[in-house]
Coordinates of C-alpha atoms and ligand atoms in Angstrom, one line a residue:
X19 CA -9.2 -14.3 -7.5
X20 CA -7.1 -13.0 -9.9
X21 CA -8.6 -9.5 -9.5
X22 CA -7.5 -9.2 -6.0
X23 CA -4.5 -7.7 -6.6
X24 CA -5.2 -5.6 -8.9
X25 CA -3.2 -3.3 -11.3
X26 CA -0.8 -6.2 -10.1
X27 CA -0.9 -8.3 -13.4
X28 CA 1.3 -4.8 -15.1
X29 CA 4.7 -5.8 -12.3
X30 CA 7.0 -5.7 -15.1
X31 CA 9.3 -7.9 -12.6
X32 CA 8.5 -11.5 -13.7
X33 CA 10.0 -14.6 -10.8
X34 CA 12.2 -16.8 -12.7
X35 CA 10.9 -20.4 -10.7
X36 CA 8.4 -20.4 -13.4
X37 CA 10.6 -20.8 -16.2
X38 CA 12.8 -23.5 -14.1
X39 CA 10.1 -25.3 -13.2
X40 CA 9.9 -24.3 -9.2
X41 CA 6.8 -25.3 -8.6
X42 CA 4.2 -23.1 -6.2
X43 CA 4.4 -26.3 -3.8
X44 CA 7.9 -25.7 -2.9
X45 CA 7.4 -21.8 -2.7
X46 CA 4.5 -22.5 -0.5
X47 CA 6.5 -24.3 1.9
X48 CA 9.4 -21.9 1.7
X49 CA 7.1 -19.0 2.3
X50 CA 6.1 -20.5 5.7
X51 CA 9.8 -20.9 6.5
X52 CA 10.8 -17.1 5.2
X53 CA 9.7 -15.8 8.5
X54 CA 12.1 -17.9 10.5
X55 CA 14.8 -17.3 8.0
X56 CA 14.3 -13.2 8.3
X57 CA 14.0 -13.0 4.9
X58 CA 10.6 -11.0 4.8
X59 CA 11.2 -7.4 4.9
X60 CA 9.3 -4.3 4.1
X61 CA 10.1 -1.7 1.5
X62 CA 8.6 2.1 1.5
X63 CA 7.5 4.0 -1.4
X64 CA 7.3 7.8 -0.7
X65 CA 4.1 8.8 -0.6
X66 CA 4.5 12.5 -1.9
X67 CA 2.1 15.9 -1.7
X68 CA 1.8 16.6 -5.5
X69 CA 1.8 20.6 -5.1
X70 CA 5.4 20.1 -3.1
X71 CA 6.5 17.0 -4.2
X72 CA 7.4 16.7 -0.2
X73 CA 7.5 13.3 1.3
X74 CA 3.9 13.3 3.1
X75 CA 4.3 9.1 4.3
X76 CA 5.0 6.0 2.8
X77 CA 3.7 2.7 1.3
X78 CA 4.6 -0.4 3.2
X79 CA 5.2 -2.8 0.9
X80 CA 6.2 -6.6 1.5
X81 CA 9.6 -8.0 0.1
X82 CA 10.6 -11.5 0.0
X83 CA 14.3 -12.3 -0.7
X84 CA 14.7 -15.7 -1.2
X85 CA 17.8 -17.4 -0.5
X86 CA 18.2 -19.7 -4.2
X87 CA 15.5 -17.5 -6.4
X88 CA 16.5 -13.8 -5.1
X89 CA 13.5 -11.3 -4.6
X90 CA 10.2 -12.4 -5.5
X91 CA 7.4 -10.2 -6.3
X92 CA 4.4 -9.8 -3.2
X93 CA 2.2 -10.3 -6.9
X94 CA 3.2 -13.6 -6.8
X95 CA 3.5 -14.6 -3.0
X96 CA 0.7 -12.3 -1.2
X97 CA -1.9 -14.4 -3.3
X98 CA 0.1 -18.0 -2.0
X99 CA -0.3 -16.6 1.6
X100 CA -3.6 -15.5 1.1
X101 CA -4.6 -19.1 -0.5
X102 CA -3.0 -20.8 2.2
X103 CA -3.9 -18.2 5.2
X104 CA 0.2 -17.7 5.7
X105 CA -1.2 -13.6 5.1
X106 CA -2.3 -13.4 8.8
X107 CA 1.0 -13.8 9.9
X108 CA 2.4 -11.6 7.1
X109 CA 0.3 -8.9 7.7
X110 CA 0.7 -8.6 11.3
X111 CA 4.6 -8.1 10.3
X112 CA 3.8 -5.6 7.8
X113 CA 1.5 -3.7 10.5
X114 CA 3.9 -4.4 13.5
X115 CA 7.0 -3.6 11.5
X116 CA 5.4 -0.5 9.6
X117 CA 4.3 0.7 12.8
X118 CA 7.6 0.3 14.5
X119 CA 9.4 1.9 11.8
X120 CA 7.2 5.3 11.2
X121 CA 7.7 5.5 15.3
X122 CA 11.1 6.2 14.9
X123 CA 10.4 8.2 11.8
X124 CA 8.1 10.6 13.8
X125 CA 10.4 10.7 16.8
X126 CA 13.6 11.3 14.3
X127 CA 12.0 14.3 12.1
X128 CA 9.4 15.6 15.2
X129 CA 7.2 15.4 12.0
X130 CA 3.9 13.9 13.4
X131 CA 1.8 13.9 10.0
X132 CA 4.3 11.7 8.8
X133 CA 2.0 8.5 8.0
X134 CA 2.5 4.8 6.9
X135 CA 0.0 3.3 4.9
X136 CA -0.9 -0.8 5.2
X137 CA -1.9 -3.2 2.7
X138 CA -4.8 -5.5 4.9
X139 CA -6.1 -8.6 2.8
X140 CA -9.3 -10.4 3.1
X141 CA -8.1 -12.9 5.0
X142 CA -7.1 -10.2 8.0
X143 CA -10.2 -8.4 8.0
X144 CA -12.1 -11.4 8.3
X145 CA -10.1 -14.2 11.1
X146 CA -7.9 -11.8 13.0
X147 CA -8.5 -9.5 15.6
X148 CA -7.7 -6.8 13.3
X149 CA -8.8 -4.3 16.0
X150 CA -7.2 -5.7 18.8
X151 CA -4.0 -5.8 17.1
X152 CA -4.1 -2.3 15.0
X153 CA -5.0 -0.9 19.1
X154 CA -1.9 -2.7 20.5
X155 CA 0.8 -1.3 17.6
X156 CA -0.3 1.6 17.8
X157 CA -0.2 2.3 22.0
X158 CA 3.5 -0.1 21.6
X159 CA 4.8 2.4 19.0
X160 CA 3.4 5.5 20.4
X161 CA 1.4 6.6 17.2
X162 CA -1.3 8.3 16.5
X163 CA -4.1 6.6 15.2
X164 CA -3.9 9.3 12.3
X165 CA -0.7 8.9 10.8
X166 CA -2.0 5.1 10.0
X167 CA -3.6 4.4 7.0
X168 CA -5.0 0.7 5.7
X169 CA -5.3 -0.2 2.5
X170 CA -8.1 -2.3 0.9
X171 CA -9.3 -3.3 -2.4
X172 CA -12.1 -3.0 -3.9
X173 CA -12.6 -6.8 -4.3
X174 CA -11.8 -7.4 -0.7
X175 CA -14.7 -4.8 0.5
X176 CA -17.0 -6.6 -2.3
X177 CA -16.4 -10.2 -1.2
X178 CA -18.4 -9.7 2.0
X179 CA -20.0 -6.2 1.7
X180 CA -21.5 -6.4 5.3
X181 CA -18.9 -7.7 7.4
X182 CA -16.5 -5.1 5.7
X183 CA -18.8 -2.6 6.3
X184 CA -18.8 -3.2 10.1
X185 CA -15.6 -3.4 10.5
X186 CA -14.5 -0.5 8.8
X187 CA -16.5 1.7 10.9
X188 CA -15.0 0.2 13.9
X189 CA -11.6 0.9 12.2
X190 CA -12.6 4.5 11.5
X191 CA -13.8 5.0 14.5
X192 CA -10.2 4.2 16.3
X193 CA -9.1 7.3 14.0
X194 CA -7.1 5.3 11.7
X195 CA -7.4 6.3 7.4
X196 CA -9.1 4.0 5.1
X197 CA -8.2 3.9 1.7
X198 CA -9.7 2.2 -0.9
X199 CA -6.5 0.9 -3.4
X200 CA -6.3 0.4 -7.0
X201 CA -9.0 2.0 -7.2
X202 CA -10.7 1.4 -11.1
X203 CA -9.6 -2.0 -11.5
X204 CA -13.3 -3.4 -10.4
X205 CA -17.0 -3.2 -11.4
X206 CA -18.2 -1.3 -8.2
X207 CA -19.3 2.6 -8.6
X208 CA -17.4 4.9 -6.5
X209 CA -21.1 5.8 -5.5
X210 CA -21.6 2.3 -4.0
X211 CA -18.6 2.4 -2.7
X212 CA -18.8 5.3 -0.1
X213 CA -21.1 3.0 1.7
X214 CA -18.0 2.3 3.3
X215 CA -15.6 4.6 4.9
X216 CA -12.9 5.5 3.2
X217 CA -11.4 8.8 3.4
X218 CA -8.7 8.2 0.7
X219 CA -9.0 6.8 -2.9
X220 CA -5.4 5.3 -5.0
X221 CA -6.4 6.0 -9.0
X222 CA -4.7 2.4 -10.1
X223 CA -2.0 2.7 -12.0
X224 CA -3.6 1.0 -15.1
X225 CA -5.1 4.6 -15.6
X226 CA -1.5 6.4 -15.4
X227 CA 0.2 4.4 -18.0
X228 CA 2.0 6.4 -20.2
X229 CA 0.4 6.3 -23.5
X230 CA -2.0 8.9 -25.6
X231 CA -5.2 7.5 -24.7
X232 CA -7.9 11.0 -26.0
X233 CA -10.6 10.0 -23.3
X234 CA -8.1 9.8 -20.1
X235 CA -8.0 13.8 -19.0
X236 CA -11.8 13.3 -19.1
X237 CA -11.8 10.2 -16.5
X238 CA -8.7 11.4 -14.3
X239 CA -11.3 14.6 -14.2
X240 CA -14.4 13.0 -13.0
X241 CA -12.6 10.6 -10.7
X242 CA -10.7 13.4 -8.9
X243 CA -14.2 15.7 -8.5
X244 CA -16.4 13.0 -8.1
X245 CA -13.9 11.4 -5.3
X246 CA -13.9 15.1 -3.7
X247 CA -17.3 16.0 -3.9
X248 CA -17.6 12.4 -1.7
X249 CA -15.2 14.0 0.5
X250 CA -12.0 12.1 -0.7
X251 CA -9.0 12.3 -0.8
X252 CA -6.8 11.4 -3.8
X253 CA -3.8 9.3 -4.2
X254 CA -2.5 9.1 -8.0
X255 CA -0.7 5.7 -8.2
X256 CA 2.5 5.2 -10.8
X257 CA 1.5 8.4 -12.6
X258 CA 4.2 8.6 -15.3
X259 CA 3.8 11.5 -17.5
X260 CA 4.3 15.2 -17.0
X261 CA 1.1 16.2 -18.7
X262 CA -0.7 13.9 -16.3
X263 CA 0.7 15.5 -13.1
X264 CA 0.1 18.9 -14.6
X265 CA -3.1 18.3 -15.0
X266 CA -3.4 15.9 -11.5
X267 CA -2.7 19.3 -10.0
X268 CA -5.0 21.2 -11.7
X269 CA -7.4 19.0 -10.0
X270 CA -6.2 19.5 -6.7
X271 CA -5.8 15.8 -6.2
X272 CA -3.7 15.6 -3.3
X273 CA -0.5 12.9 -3.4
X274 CA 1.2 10.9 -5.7
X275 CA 3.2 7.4 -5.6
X276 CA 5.3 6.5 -8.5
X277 CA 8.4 5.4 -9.4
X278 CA 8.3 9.3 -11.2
X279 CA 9.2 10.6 -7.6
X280 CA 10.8 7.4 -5.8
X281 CA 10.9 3.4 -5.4
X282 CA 10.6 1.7 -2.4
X283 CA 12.8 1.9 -0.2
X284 CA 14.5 0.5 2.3
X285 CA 14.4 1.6 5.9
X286 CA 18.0 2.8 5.9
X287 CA 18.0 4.8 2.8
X288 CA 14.3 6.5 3.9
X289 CA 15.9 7.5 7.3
X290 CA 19.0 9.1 5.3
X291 CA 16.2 10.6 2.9
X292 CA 14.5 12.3 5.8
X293 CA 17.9 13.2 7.8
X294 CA 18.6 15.1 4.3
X295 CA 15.1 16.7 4.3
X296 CA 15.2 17.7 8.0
X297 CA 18.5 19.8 6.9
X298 CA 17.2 21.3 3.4
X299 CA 14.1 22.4 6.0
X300 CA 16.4 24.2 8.4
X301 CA 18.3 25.6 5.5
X302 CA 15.8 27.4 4.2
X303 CA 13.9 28.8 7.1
Ligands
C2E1 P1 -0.4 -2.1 -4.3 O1 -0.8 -2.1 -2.9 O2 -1.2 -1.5 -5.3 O3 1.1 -1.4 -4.3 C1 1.6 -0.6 -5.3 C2 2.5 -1.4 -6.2 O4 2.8 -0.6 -7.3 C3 3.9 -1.7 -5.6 O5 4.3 -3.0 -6.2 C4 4.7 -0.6 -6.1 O6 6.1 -0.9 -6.1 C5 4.2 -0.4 -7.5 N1 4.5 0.9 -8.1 C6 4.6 2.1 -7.5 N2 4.9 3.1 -8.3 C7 5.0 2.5 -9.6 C8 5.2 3.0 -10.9 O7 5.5 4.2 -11.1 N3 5.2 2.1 -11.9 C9 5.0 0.7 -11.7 N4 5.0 -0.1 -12.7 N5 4.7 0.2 -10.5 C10 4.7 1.1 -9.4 P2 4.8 -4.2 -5.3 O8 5.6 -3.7 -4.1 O9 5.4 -5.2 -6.2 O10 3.4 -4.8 -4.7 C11 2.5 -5.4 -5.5 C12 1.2 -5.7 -4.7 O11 1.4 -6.7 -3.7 C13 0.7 -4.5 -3.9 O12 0.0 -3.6 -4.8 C14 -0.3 -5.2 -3.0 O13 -1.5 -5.6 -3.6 C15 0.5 -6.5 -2.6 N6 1.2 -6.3 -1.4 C16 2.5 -5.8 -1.1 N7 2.7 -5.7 0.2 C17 1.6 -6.3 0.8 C18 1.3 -6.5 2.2 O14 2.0 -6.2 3.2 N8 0.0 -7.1 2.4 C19 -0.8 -7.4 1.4 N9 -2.0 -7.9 1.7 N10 -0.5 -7.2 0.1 C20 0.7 -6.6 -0.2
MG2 MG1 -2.1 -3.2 -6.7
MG3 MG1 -1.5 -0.7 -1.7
MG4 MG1 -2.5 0.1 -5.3

């Protein structure tokens, strides 16, 4: 269970209702409330082409501001919504709002390979109409299939191999991306994995910490060929170092998402961001 999430047990951001005795009870039932309250919202990280380091799409990431404890981390909260089945009505937020958003990102810049990527639990891919509903967003916001991408983990393609499986290809075949996130973090070879399809990979950020581990050029090597010879794309998640992103690039692996390049963000500050980048574009042609 734990492993769901990931490269998730590194957040450096730790909730303080642990050390004052909050107990998961009470956060349960404030959790279903949040919705009501408006105090879910979602944060994008820049997604960036490495060669560039232009802004290719974004992360949609889940943010909980609590009106006692502050912001709470989705590491602790996705799993209580996941346990209690609270993330089917989470994640249709994340995909509606996501959606919504990148709409009027598209419109704004007339950049139409913007995308938005979207976390999808277990829980989704399994009870909800995940189709029905990823159809409707799409036609209501007037996006392409393309410039949406869903994220899954490893663990959450594993826990029912066959069902995933079939529902993936009916994904893919609407034209949306799959990628597979936090990629490294499980048991599964990448060879078993591209039973399913997935057109991206995310190296988990475990692999990208900054310290002098000899072996890691070799690994970040035969991830990035082996994913491209399998016809993959490659997202290098929290990449911190310099040497690492020379040597990312060197690879040809495609994008990166760090803090290194940018944070999440909140809607207002990315539409500034890509006001500012429309400009510097016009500027210089
Ligand atoms: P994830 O999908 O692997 O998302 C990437 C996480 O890594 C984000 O944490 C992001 O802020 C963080 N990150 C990005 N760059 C760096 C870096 O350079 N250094 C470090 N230390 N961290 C970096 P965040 O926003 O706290 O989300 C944690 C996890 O919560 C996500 O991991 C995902 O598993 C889950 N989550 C977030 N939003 C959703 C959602 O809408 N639905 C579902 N099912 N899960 C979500
Ligand atoms: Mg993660
Ligand atoms: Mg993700
Ligand atoms: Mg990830």
């Amino acid at each position: 269970q734990a492993k769901r999430n990931g490269g998730d047990s590194i957040e450096p951001f730790r909730p303080a209702y642990r050390s004052v005795g909050y107990g998961r009870l009470e956060l349960e039932s404030d959790l279903r409330r949040a919705f009501e309250r408006n105090e879910l919202s979602l944060a994008f990280q820049p997604i960036v082409t490495l060669e560039s380091e232009d802004i290719a799409g974004f992360e949609a990431l889940l943010r909980w501001e609590h009106p006692r404890r502050g912001a709470i981390s989705p590491a602790e909260f996705v799993p209580i919504a996941e346990s209690t089945g609270l993330i089917v009505q989470l994640g249709q937020f994340a995909l509606e709002e996501a959606c919504r958003r990148l709409g009027d990102w598209q419109r704004m810049t007339g950049d139409e390979n913007l995308f938005v990527s979207v976390n999808i639990s277990s829980r989704q891919l399994i009870r909800q109409d995940l189709i029905g509903d990823v159809k409707t967003v799409l036609e209501r916001y007037r996006i392409s299939p393309n410039s949406l991408k869903l994220e899954l983990t490893e663990s959450l393609v594993m826990d029912n191999p066959e069902r995933s499986a079939q529902l993936l290809t009916r994904l893919k075949a609407l034209g949306v991306g799959l990628s597979l996130d936090d990629f490294g973090t499980g048991y599964s070879s990448l060879a078993y994995l591209m039973g399913f399809p997935f057109d991206t990979l995310k190296i988990d950020q475990s692999f990208l910490k900054n310290n002098s581990q000899p072996q890691r050029p070799i690994i970040l090597h035969s991830i990035v060929t082996m994913a491209h010879d399998l016809g993959l794309k490659v997202v290098a998640e929290g990449i911190e170092s310099d040497a690492d992103v020379m040597q990312l690039r060197q690879l040809g692996c495609e994008y990166a998402q760090s803090f290194k390049f940018s944070p999440p963000l909140g809607s207002d500050q990315v539409r500034k961001i890509l006001d500012d980048r429309a400009v510097g574009l016009k500027r210089a042609s």
